[in-house]
Tab-separated table of N, CA and C in Angstrom:
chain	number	residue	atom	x	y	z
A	6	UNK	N	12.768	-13.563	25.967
A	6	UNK	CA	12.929	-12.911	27.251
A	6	UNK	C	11.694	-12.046	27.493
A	7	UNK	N	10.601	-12.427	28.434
A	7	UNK	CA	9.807	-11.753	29.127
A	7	UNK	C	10.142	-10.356	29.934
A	8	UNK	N	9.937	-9.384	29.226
A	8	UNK	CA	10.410	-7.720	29.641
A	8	UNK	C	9.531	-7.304	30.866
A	9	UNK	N	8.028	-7.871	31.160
A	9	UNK	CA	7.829	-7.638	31.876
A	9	UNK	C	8.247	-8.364	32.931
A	10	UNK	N	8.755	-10.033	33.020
A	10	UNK	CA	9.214	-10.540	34.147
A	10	UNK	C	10.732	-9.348	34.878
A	11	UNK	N	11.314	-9.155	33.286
A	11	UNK	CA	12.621	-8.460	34.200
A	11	UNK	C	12.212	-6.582	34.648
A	12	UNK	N	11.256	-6.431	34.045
A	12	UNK	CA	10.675	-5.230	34.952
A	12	UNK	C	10.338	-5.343	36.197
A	13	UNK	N	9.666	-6.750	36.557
A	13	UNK	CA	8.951	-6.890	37.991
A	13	UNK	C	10.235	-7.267	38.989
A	14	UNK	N	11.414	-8.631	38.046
A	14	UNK	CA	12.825	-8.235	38.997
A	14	UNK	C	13.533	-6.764	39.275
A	15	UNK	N	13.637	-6.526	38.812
A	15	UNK	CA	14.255	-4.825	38.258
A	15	UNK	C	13.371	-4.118	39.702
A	16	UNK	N	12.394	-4.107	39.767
A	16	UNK	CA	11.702	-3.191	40.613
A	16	UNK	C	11.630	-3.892	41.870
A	17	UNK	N	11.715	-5.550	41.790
A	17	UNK	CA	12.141	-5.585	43.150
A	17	UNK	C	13.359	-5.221	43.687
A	18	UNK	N	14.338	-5.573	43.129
A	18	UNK	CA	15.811	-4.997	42.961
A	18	UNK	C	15.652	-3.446	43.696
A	19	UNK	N	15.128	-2.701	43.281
A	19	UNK	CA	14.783	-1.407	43.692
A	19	UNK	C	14.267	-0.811	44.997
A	20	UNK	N	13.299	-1.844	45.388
A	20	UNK	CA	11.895	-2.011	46.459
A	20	UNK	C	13.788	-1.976	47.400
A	21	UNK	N	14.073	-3.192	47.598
A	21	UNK	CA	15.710	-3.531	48.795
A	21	UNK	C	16.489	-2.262	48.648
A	22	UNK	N	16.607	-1.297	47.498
A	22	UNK	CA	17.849	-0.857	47.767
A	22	UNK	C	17.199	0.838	48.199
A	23	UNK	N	16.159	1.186	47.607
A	23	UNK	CA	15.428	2.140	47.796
A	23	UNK	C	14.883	2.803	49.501
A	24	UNK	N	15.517	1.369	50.680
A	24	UNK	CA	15.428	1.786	51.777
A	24	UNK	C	16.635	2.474	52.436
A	25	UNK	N	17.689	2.468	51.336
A	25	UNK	CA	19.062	3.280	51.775
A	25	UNK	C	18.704	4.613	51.847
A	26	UNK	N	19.634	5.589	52.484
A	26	UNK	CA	18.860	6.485	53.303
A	26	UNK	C	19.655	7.331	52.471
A	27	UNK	N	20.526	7.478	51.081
A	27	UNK	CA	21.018	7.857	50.759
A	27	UNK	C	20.840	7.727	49.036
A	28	UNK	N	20.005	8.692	48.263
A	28	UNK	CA	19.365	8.232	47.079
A	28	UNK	C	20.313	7.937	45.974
A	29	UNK	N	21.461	8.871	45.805
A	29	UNK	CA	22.518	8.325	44.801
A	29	UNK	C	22.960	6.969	45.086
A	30	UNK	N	22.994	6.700	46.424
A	30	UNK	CA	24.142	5.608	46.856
A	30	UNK	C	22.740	4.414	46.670
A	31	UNK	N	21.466	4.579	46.287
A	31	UNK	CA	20.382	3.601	46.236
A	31	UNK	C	20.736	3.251	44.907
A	32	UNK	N	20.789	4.689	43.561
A	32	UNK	CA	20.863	4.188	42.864
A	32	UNK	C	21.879	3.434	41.910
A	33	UNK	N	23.514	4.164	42.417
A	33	UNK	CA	24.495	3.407	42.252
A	33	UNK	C	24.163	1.963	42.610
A	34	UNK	N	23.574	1.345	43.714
A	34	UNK	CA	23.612	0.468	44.232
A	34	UNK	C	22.824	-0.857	43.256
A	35	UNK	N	21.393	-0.363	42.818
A	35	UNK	CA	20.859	-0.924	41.979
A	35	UNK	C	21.281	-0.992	40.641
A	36	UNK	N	22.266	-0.604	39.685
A	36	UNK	CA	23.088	-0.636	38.952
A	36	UNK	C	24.356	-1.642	38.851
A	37	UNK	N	24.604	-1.206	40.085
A	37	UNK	CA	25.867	-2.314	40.690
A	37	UNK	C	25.551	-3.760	40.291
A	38	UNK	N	24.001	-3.864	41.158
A	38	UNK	CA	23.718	-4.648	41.043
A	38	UNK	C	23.187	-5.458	39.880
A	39	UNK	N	22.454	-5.012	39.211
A	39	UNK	CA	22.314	-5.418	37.918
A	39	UNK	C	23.300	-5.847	36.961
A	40	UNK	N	24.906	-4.745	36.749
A	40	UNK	CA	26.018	-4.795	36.247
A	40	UNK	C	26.230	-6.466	36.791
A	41	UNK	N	26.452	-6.438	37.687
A	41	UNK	CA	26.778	-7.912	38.374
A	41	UNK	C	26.050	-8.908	38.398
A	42	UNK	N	24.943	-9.535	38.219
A	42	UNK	CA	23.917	-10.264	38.350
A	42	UNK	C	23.218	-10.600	37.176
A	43	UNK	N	23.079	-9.583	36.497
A	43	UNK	CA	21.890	-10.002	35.248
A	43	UNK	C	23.011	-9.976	34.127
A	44	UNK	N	22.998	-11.059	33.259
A	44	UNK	CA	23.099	-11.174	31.485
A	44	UNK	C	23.729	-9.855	30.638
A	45	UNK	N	24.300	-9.616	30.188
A	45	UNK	CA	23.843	-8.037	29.278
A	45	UNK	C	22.855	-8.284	28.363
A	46	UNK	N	22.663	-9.392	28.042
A	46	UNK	CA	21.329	-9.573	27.059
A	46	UNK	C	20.369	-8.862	27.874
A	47	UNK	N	20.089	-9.406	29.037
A	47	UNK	CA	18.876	-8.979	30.248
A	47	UNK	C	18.703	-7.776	30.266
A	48	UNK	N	20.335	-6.878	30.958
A	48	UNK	CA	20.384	-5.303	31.041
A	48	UNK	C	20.342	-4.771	29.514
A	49	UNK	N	20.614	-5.311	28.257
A	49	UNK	CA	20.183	-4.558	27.034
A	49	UNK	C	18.502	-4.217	26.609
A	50	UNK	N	18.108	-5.975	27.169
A	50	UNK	CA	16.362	-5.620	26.823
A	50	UNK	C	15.797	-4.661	27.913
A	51	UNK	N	16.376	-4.506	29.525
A	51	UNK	CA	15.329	-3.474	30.219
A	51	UNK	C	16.271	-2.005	29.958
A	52	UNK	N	17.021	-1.752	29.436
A	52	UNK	CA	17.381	-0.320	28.349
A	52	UNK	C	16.861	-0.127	27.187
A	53	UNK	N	16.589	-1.035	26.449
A	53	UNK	CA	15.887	-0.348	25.090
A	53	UNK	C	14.271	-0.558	25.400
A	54	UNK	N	13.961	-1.306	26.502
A	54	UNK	CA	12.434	-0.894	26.915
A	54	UNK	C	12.339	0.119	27.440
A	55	UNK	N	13.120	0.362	28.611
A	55	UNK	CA	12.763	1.833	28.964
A	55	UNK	C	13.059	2.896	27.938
A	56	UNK	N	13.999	2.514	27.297
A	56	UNK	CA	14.546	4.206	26.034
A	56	UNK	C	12.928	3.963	25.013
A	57	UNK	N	12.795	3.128	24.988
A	57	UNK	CA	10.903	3.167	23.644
A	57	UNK	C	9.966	3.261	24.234
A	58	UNK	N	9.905	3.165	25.597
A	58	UNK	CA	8.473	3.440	26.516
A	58	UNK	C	8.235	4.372	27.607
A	59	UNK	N	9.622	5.076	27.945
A	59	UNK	CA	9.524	6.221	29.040
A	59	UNK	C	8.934	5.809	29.828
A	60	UNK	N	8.503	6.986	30.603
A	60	UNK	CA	7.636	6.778	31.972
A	60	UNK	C	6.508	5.701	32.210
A	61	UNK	N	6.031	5.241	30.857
A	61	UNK	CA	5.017	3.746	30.414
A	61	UNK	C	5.579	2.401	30.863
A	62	UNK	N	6.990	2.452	31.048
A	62	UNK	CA	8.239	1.451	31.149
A	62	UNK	C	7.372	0.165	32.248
A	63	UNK	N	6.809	0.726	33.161
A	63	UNK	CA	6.726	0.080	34.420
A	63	UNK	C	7.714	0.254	35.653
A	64	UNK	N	8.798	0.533	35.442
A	64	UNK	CA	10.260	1.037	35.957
A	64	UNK	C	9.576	2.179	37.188
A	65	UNK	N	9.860	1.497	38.210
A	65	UNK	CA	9.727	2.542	39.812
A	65	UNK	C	10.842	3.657	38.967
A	66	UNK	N	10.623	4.656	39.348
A	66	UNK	CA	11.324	5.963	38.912
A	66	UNK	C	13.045	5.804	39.377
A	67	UNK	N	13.254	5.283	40.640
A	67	UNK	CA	14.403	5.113	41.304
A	67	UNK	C	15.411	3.985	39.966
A	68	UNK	N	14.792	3.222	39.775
A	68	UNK	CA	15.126	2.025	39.468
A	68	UNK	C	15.009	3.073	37.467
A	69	UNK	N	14.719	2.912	37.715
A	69	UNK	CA	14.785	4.181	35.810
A	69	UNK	C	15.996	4.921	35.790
A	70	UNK	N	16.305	5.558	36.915
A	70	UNK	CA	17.349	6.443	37.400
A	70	UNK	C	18.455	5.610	36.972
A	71	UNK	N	18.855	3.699	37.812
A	71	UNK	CA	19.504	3.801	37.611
A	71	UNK	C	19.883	2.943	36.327
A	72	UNK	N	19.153	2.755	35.453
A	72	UNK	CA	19.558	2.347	34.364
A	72	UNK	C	19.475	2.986	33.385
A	73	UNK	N	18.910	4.273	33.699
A	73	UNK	CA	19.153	5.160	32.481
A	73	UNK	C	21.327	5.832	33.055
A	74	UNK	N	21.284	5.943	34.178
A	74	UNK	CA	23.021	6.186	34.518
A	74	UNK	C	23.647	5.251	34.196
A	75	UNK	N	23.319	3.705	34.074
A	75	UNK	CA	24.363	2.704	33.653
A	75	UNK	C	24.564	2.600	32.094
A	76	UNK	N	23.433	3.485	31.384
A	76	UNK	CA	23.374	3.381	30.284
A	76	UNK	C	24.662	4.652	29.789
A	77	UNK	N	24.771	5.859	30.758
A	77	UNK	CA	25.091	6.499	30.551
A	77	UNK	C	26.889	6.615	30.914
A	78	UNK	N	26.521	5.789	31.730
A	78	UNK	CA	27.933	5.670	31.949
A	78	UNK	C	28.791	5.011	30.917
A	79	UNK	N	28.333	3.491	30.146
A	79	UNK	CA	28.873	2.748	29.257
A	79	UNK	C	29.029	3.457	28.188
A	80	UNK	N	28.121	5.145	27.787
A	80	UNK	CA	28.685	5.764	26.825
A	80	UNK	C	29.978	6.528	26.840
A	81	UNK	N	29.973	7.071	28.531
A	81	UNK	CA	31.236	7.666	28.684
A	81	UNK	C	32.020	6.676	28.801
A	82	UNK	N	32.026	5.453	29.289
A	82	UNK	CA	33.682	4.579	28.923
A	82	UNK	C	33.783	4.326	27.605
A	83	UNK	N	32.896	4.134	26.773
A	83	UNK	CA	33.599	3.628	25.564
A	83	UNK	C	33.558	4.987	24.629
A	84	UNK	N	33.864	6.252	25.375
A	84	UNK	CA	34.355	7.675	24.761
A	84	UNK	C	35.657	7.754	25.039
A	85	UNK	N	36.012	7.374	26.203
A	85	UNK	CA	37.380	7.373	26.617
A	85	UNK	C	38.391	6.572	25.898
């Protein structure tokens, strides 16, 4: 799996949702979307790239946002 191909999807993903006029509801949105669409293999490799490369990631900041929250969220469900 090419990390940078799913960085350059990932950020287009972002580019569409990033024109919502409403930044939580952009980044819920790009999450959503990912949750739904991509592999978890896919969403595991662009989480442990962004968690080992930070701001280096390639990741539009929006689009970082929301996979560092989907990451965060799957810790709070499987706390519950």
């Amino acid at each position: 799996m090419d990390i940078q191909h799913l960085v350059k999807m990932a950020n287009q993903i972002g580019q569409f949702f990033a024109s919502y006029p409403d930044h939580d509801e952009a980044r819920r949105s790009i999450g959503e979307h990912l949750k739904k669409f991509w592999a978890p293999a896919m969403r595991k490799a662009l989480a442990e790239h962004l968690a080992s490369t930070g701001e280096q990631s390639g990741l539009e900041p929006l689009v970082a946002e929301a996979v560092r929250a989907s990451i965060s969220d799957q810790i709070g469900a499987g706390a519950s």
